[in-house]
Amino acid sequence: KKDRGSENTISGSSELRDRSQSRNHYMRKSKTLKATGADKKSHSDFFQIALSVDCVIFGYDDNELKILVIKSDLKEYAGQWSLLGDLVQPKEDLDQAPYRVLYEKTGLKNVFLKQVHAFGGCKRHPHGRVVTVAYYALIDISNHQLKVNQNELSWVPVRLLKKMAFDHRSILNTCLDQL
């Protein structure tokens, strides 16, 4: 009869050996890459990634959950709904950017926005690499007057939004999970 404790010990040492071999393989491969010059990218290459924010503004109206969306102004997404978003300005703090975006696009202020998640798919934006940070809010639509000053801005029932510009449906779903 085998001792259960010894099985765990043998299995554990085998697992440690496998991890060690994997780490050694990675280290050998890493040295090979250095020798071939594959890692000679300048740090400035990494500063070519843009940072944006997207505001997911939920509201209730007629007992239905709605979301504030705007028609995309990019030709690649012509006619599609988009979240309210923009690039973070060079001298702007990340957590201030969504408040600026929300105010500029809707006139809304004094809305609490909660940071939810970062989205960084390599091909999420047609003009280059853009990492976005999503913020959401839940407001009473009847207590907030929109000042429409860009594209078509609208409250749309969440259930009706099947396809959106960029990866905005995925962002919307992540925020819905947070509600």
PDB file of C-alpha atoms in Angstrom:
ATOM      1  CA  LYS A   1       0.000   0.000   0.000  1.00  0.00           C
ATOM      2  CA  LYS A   2       1.458   3.393  -0.984  1.00  0.00           C
ATOM      3  CA  ASP A   3       1.699   6.246   1.457  1.00  0.00           C
ATOM      4  CA  ARG A   4      -0.433   9.174   0.203  1.00  0.00           C
ATOM      5  CA  GLY A   5       2.023  11.648   1.699  1.00  0.00           C
ATOM      6  CA  SER A   6       4.900  10.226  -0.347  1.00  0.00           C
ATOM      7  CA  GLU A   7       2.836  10.441  -3.556  1.00  0.00           C
ATOM      8  CA  ASN A   8       2.347  14.144  -2.950  1.00  0.00           C
ATOM      9  CA  THR A   9       6.048  14.624  -2.268  1.00  0.00           C
ATOM     10  CA  ILE A  10       7.095  12.757  -5.407  1.00  0.00           C
ATOM     11  CA  SER A  11       4.534  14.633  -7.489  1.00  0.00           C
ATOM     12  CA  GLY A  12       5.649  17.925  -5.945  1.00  0.00           C
ATOM     13  CA  SER A  13       9.337  17.315  -6.712  1.00  0.00           C
ATOM     14  CA  SER A  14       8.459  16.305 -10.260  1.00  0.00           C
ATOM     15  CA  GLU A  15       6.499  19.519 -10.659  1.00  0.00           C
ATOM     16  CA  LEU A  16       9.392  21.576  -9.283  1.00  0.00           C
ATOM     17  CA  ARG A  17      11.807  19.852 -11.676  1.00  0.00           C
ATOM     18  CA  ASP A  18       9.480  20.599 -14.628  1.00  0.00           C
ATOM     19  CA  ARG A  19       9.234  24.280 -13.630  1.00  0.00           C
ATOM     20  CA  SER A  20      12.993  24.511 -13.263  1.00  0.00           C
ATOM     21  CA  GLN A  21      13.563  22.957 -16.706  1.00  0.00           C
ATOM     22  CA  SER A  22      11.021  25.325 -18.248  1.00  0.00           C
ATOM     23  CA  ARG A  23      12.711  28.335 -16.625  1.00  0.00           C
ATOM     24  CA  ASN A  24      16.142  27.159 -17.830  1.00  0.00           C
ATOM     25  CA  HIS A  25      14.766  26.737 -21.364  1.00  0.00           C
ATOM     26  CA  TYR A  26      13.383  30.277 -21.258  1.00  0.00           C
ATOM     27  CA  MET A  27      16.721  31.656 -20.020  1.00  0.00           C
ATOM     28  CA  ARG A  28      18.639  29.868 -22.810  1.00  0.00           C
ATOM     29  CA  LYS A  29      16.161  31.182 -25.378  1.00  0.00           C
ATOM     30  CA  SER A  30      16.434  34.691 -23.902  1.00  0.00           C
ATOM     31  CA  LYS A  31      20.234  34.637 -24.254  1.00  0.00           C
ATOM     32  CA  THR A  32      19.879  33.444 -27.843  1.00  0.00           C
ATOM     33  CA  LEU A  33      17.539  36.340 -28.627  1.00  0.00           C
ATOM     34  CA  LYS A  34      20.038  38.814 -27.208  1.00  0.00           C
ATOM     35  CA  ALA A  35      22.787  37.301 -29.276  1.00  0.00           C
ATOM     36  CA  THR A  36      20.740  37.716 -32.468  1.00  0.00           C
ATOM     37  CA  GLY A  37      19.833  41.325 -31.711  1.00  0.00           C
ATOM     38  CA  ALA A  38      16.089  40.701 -31.517  1.00  0.00           C
ATOM     39  CA  ASP A  39      15.831  42.851 -28.390  1.00  0.00           C
ATOM     40  CA  LYS A  40      17.565  45.947 -29.728  1.00  0.00           C
ATOM     41  CA  LYS A  41      14.395  48.037 -29.867  1.00  0.00           C
ATOM     42  CA  SER A  42      14.762  51.484 -28.392  1.00  0.00           C
ATOM     43  CA  HIS A  43      12.648  52.420 -25.393  1.00  0.00           C
ATOM     44  CA  SER A  44      11.176  55.172 -27.578  1.00  0.00           C
ATOM     45  CA  ASP A  45       9.461  52.435 -29.633  1.00  0.00           C
ATOM     46  CA  PHE A  46       7.311  51.705 -26.599  1.00  0.00           C
ATOM     47  CA  PHE A  47       6.117  55.313 -26.345  1.00  0.00           C
ATOM     48  CA  GLN A  48       4.157  54.966 -29.573  1.00  0.00           C
ATOM     49  CA  ILE A  49       1.150  53.472 -27.805  1.00  0.00           C
ATOM     50  CA  ALA A  50      -1.769  55.812 -27.225  1.00  0.00           C
ATOM     51  CA  LEU A  51      -3.881  55.860 -24.079  1.00  0.00           C
ATOM     52  CA  SER A  52      -7.593  56.603 -24.148  1.00  0.00           C
ATOM     53  CA  VAL A  53     -10.600  56.529 -21.842  1.00  0.00           C
ATOM     54  CA  ASP A  54     -14.106  55.309 -22.576  1.00  0.00           C
ATOM     55  CA  CYS A  55     -17.129  56.363 -20.523  1.00  0.00           C
ATOM     56  CA  VAL A  56     -19.922  53.832 -20.114  1.00  0.00           C
ATOM     57  CA  ILE A  57     -22.875  55.842 -18.829  1.00  0.00           C
ATOM     58  CA  PHE A  58     -25.848  53.724 -17.801  1.00  0.00           C
ATOM     59  CA  GLY A  59     -29.242  55.199 -17.060  1.00  0.00           C
ATOM     60  CA  TYR A  60     -32.739  54.001 -16.241  1.00  0.00           C
ATOM     61  CA  ASP A  61     -35.728  55.286 -18.166  1.00  0.00           C
ATOM     62  CA  ASP A  62     -39.210  53.709 -18.360  1.00  0.00           C
ATOM     63  CA  ASN A  63     -37.969  50.746 -16.278  1.00  0.00           C
ATOM     64  CA  GLU A  64     -35.317  49.929 -18.869  1.00  0.00           C
ATOM     65  CA  LEU A  65     -31.522  50.036 -18.642  1.00  0.00           C
ATOM     66  CA  LYS A  66     -30.093  52.329 -21.289  1.00  0.00           C
ATOM     67  CA  ILE A  67     -26.630  53.440 -22.290  1.00  0.00           C
ATOM     68  CA  LEU A  68     -25.460  56.801 -23.556  1.00  0.00           C
ATOM     69  CA  VAL A  69     -23.827  56.348 -26.956  1.00  0.00           C
ATOM     70  CA  ILE A  70     -22.656  58.496 -29.834  1.00  0.00           C
ATOM     71  CA  LYS A  71     -22.338  57.784 -33.548  1.00  0.00           C
ATOM     72  CA  SER A  72     -18.735  57.042 -34.451  1.00  0.00           C
ATOM     73  CA  ASP A  73     -16.946  59.753 -36.404  1.00  0.00           C
ATOM     74  CA  LEU A  74     -14.432  57.324 -37.951  1.00  0.00           C
ATOM     75  CA  LYS A  75     -15.113  56.170 -41.498  1.00  0.00           C
ATOM     76  CA  GLU A  76     -14.229  52.574 -40.530  1.00  0.00           C
ATOM     77  CA  TYR A  77     -17.212  52.561 -38.156  1.00  0.00           C
ATOM     78  CA  ALA A  78     -19.584  54.895 -40.000  1.00  0.00           C
ATOM     79  CA  GLY A  79     -23.109  54.679 -38.651  1.00  0.00           C
ATOM     80  CA  GLN A  80     -22.161  52.499 -35.655  1.00  0.00           C
ATOM     81  CA  TRP A  81     -22.740  53.399 -32.045  1.00  0.00           C
ATOM     82  CA  SER A  82     -19.698  54.103 -29.936  1.00  0.00           C
ATOM     83  CA  LEU A  83     -19.016  54.766 -26.281  1.00  0.00           C
ATOM     84  CA  LEU A  84     -18.015  58.278 -25.250  1.00  0.00           C
ATOM     85  CA  GLY A  85     -14.237  58.290 -25.422  1.00  0.00           C
ATOM     86  CA  ASP A  86     -11.116  60.163 -26.366  1.00  0.00           C
ATOM     87  CA  LEU A  87      -7.359  60.062 -26.033  1.00  0.00           C
ATOM     88  CA  VAL A  88      -5.792  61.112 -22.747  1.00  0.00           C
ATOM     89  CA  GLN A  89      -4.022  64.419 -23.302  1.00  0.00           C
ATOM     90  CA  PRO A  90      -0.236  64.520 -22.744  1.00  0.00           C
ATOM     91  CA  LYS A  91      -0.433  66.610 -19.550  1.00  0.00           C
ATOM     92  CA  GLU A  92      -3.669  65.125 -18.230  1.00  0.00           C
ATOM     93  CA  ASP A  93      -4.014  62.695 -15.341  1.00  0.00           C
ATOM     94  CA  LEU A  94      -5.707  59.436 -16.278  1.00  0.00           C
ATOM     95  CA  ASP A  95      -8.510  59.799 -13.743  1.00  0.00           C
ATOM     96  CA  GLN A  96      -9.307  63.348 -14.910  1.00  0.00           C
ATOM     97  CA  ALA A  97      -9.652  62.404 -18.590  1.00  0.00           C
ATOM     98  CA  PRO A  98     -13.080  60.680 -18.399  1.00  0.00           C
ATOM     99  CA  TYR A  99     -14.573  63.710 -16.636  1.00  0.00           C
ATOM    100  CA  ARG A 100     -13.248  65.984 -19.408  1.00  0.00           C
ATOM    101  CA  VAL A 101     -14.566  63.641 -22.103  1.00  0.00           C
ATOM    102  CA  LEU A 102     -17.980  63.367 -20.481  1.00  0.00           C
ATOM    103  CA  TYR A 103     -18.285  67.129 -20.076  1.00  0.00           C
ATOM    104  CA  GLU A 104     -17.042  67.974 -23.590  1.00  0.00           C
ATOM    105  CA  LYS A 105     -19.320  65.476 -25.322  1.00  0.00           C
ATOM    106  CA  THR A 106     -22.453  65.812 -23.194  1.00  0.00           C
ATOM    107  CA  GLY A 107     -22.210  68.794 -20.859  1.00  0.00           C
ATOM    108  CA  LEU A 108     -22.623  66.407 -17.906  1.00  0.00           C
ATOM    109  CA  LYS A 109     -20.695  67.132 -14.737  1.00  0.00           C
ATOM    110  CA  ASN A 110     -20.926  66.035 -11.125  1.00  0.00           C
ATOM    111  CA  VAL A 111     -21.243  62.402 -12.217  1.00  0.00           C
ATOM    112  CA  PHE A 112     -19.221  59.839 -10.262  1.00  0.00           C
ATOM    113  CA  LEU A 113     -17.212  57.616 -12.613  1.00  0.00           C
ATOM    114  CA  LYS A 114     -15.686  54.332 -11.462  1.00  0.00           C
ATOM    115  CA  GLN A 115     -12.641  52.876 -13.196  1.00  0.00           C
ATOM    116  CA  VAL A 116     -13.438  49.347 -14.331  1.00  0.00           C
ATOM    117  CA  HIS A 117     -10.849  47.723 -16.568  1.00  0.00           C
ATOM    118  CA  ALA A 118      -8.143  48.346 -19.172  1.00  0.00           C
ATOM    119  CA  PHE A 119      -8.549  47.010 -22.705  1.00  0.00           C
ATOM    120  CA  GLY A 120      -5.397  46.602 -24.744  1.00  0.00           C
ATOM    121  CA  GLY A 121      -5.988  44.368 -27.738  1.00  0.00           C
ATOM    122  CA  CYS A 122      -3.314  45.102 -30.343  1.00  0.00           C
ATOM    123  CA  LYS A 123      -5.830  45.726 -33.121  1.00  0.00           C
ATOM    124  CA  ARG A 124      -8.661  47.360 -31.198  1.00  0.00           C
ATOM    125  CA  HIS A 125      -8.225  50.695 -33.031  1.00  0.00           C
ATOM    126  CA  PRO A 126      -7.796  51.086 -36.808  1.00  0.00           C
ATOM    127  CA  HIS A 127      -5.268  53.943 -36.519  1.00  0.00           C
ATOM    128  CA  GLY A 128      -2.729  52.205 -34.296  1.00  0.00           C
ATOM    129  CA  ARG A 129      -2.146  50.738 -30.869  1.00  0.00           C
ATOM    130  CA  VAL A 130      -4.514  52.289 -28.328  1.00  0.00           C
ATOM    131  CA  VAL A 131      -4.984  51.022 -24.791  1.00  0.00           C
ATOM    132  CA  THR A 132      -8.202  52.262 -23.223  1.00  0.00           C
ATOM    133  CA  VAL A 133      -9.353  52.434 -19.635  1.00  0.00           C
ATOM    134  CA  ALA A 134     -13.102  52.110 -19.119  1.00  0.00           C
ATOM    135  CA  TYR A 135     -15.075  54.076 -16.532  1.00  0.00           C
ATOM    136  CA  TYR A 136     -18.759  53.665 -15.791  1.00  0.00           C
ATOM    137  CA  ALA A 137     -21.586  55.455 -14.042  1.00  0.00           C
ATOM    138  CA  LEU A 138     -25.227  54.770 -13.330  1.00  0.00           C
ATOM    139  CA  ILE A 139     -27.435  57.851 -13.382  1.00  0.00           C
ATOM    140  CA  ASP A 140     -31.083  58.783 -13.286  1.00  0.00           C
ATOM    141  CA  ILE A 141     -31.693  60.024 -16.832  1.00  0.00           C
ATOM    142  CA  SER A 142     -34.472  62.357 -15.729  1.00  0.00           C
ATOM    143  CA  ASN A 143     -32.058  64.250 -13.442  1.00  0.00           C
ATOM    144  CA  HIS A 144     -29.433  64.987 -16.128  1.00  0.00           C
ATOM    145  CA  GLN A 145     -29.905  67.270 -19.115  1.00  0.00           C
ATOM    146  CA  LEU A 146     -27.626  66.498 -22.086  1.00  0.00           C
ATOM    147  CA  LYS A 147     -26.081  69.255 -24.140  1.00  0.00           C
ATOM    148  CA  VAL A 148     -25.594  67.639 -27.514  1.00  0.00           C
ATOM    149  CA  ASN A 149     -22.657  69.252 -29.275  1.00  0.00           C
ATOM    150  CA  GLN A 150     -21.124  66.417 -31.252  1.00  0.00           C
ATOM    151  CA  ASN A 151     -22.384  63.720 -33.610  1.00  0.00           C
ATOM    152  CA  GLU A 152     -25.602  61.999 -32.747  1.00  0.00           C
ATOM    153  CA  LEU A 153     -25.819  61.427 -28.999  1.00  0.00           C
ATOM    154  CA  SER A 154     -28.549  59.137 -27.727  1.00  0.00           C
ATOM    155  CA  TRP A 155     -29.836  56.971 -24.882  1.00  0.00           C
ATOM    156  CA  VAL A 156     -30.255  53.478 -26.360  1.00  0.00           C
ATOM    157  CA  PRO A 157     -31.655  50.415 -24.568  1.00  0.00           C
ATOM    158  CA  VAL A 158     -28.751  48.068 -23.805  1.00  0.00           C
ATOM    159  CA  ARG A 159     -30.717  45.106 -25.167  1.00  0.00           C
ATOM    160  CA  LEU A 160     -30.792  46.735 -28.635  1.00  0.00           C
ATOM    161  CA  LEU A 161     -27.027  47.218 -28.946  1.00  0.00           C
ATOM    162  CA  LYS A 162     -25.712  44.163 -30.731  1.00  0.00           C
ATOM    163  CA  LYS A 163     -22.791  45.582 -32.674  1.00  0.00           C
ATOM    164  CA  MET A 164     -20.743  48.627 -31.727  1.00  0.00           C
ATOM    165  CA  ALA A 165     -17.635  50.382 -33.025  1.00  0.00           C
ATOM    166  CA  PHE A 166     -14.196  49.165 -31.933  1.00  0.00           C
ATOM    167  CA  ASP A 167     -14.427  46.643 -29.086  1.00  0.00           C
ATOM    168  CA  HIS A 168     -17.027  48.745 -27.329  1.00  0.00           C
ATOM    169  CA  ARG A 169     -19.564  45.926 -26.969  1.00  0.00           C
ATOM    170  CA  SER A 170     -16.944  43.970 -24.995  1.00  0.00           C
ATOM    171  CA  ILE A 171     -16.264  47.034 -22.838  1.00  0.00           C
ATOM    172  CA  LEU A 172     -20.013  47.466 -22.297  1.00  0.00           C
ATOM    173  CA  ASN A 173     -20.352  43.809 -21.258  1.00  0.00           C
ATOM    174  CA  THR A 174     -17.500  44.131 -18.748  1.00  0.00           C
ATOM    175  CA  CYS A 175     -19.152  47.203 -17.225  1.00  0.00           C
ATOM    176  CA  LEU A 176     -22.529  45.453 -17.121  1.00  0.00           C
ATOM    177  CA  ASP A 177     -20.892  42.730 -15.035  1.00  0.00           C
ATOM    178  CA  GLN A 178     -19.819  45.413 -12.551  1.00  0.00           C
ATOM    179  CA  LEU A 179     -23.327  46.844 -12.075  1.00  0.00           C
TER     180      LEU A 179
END
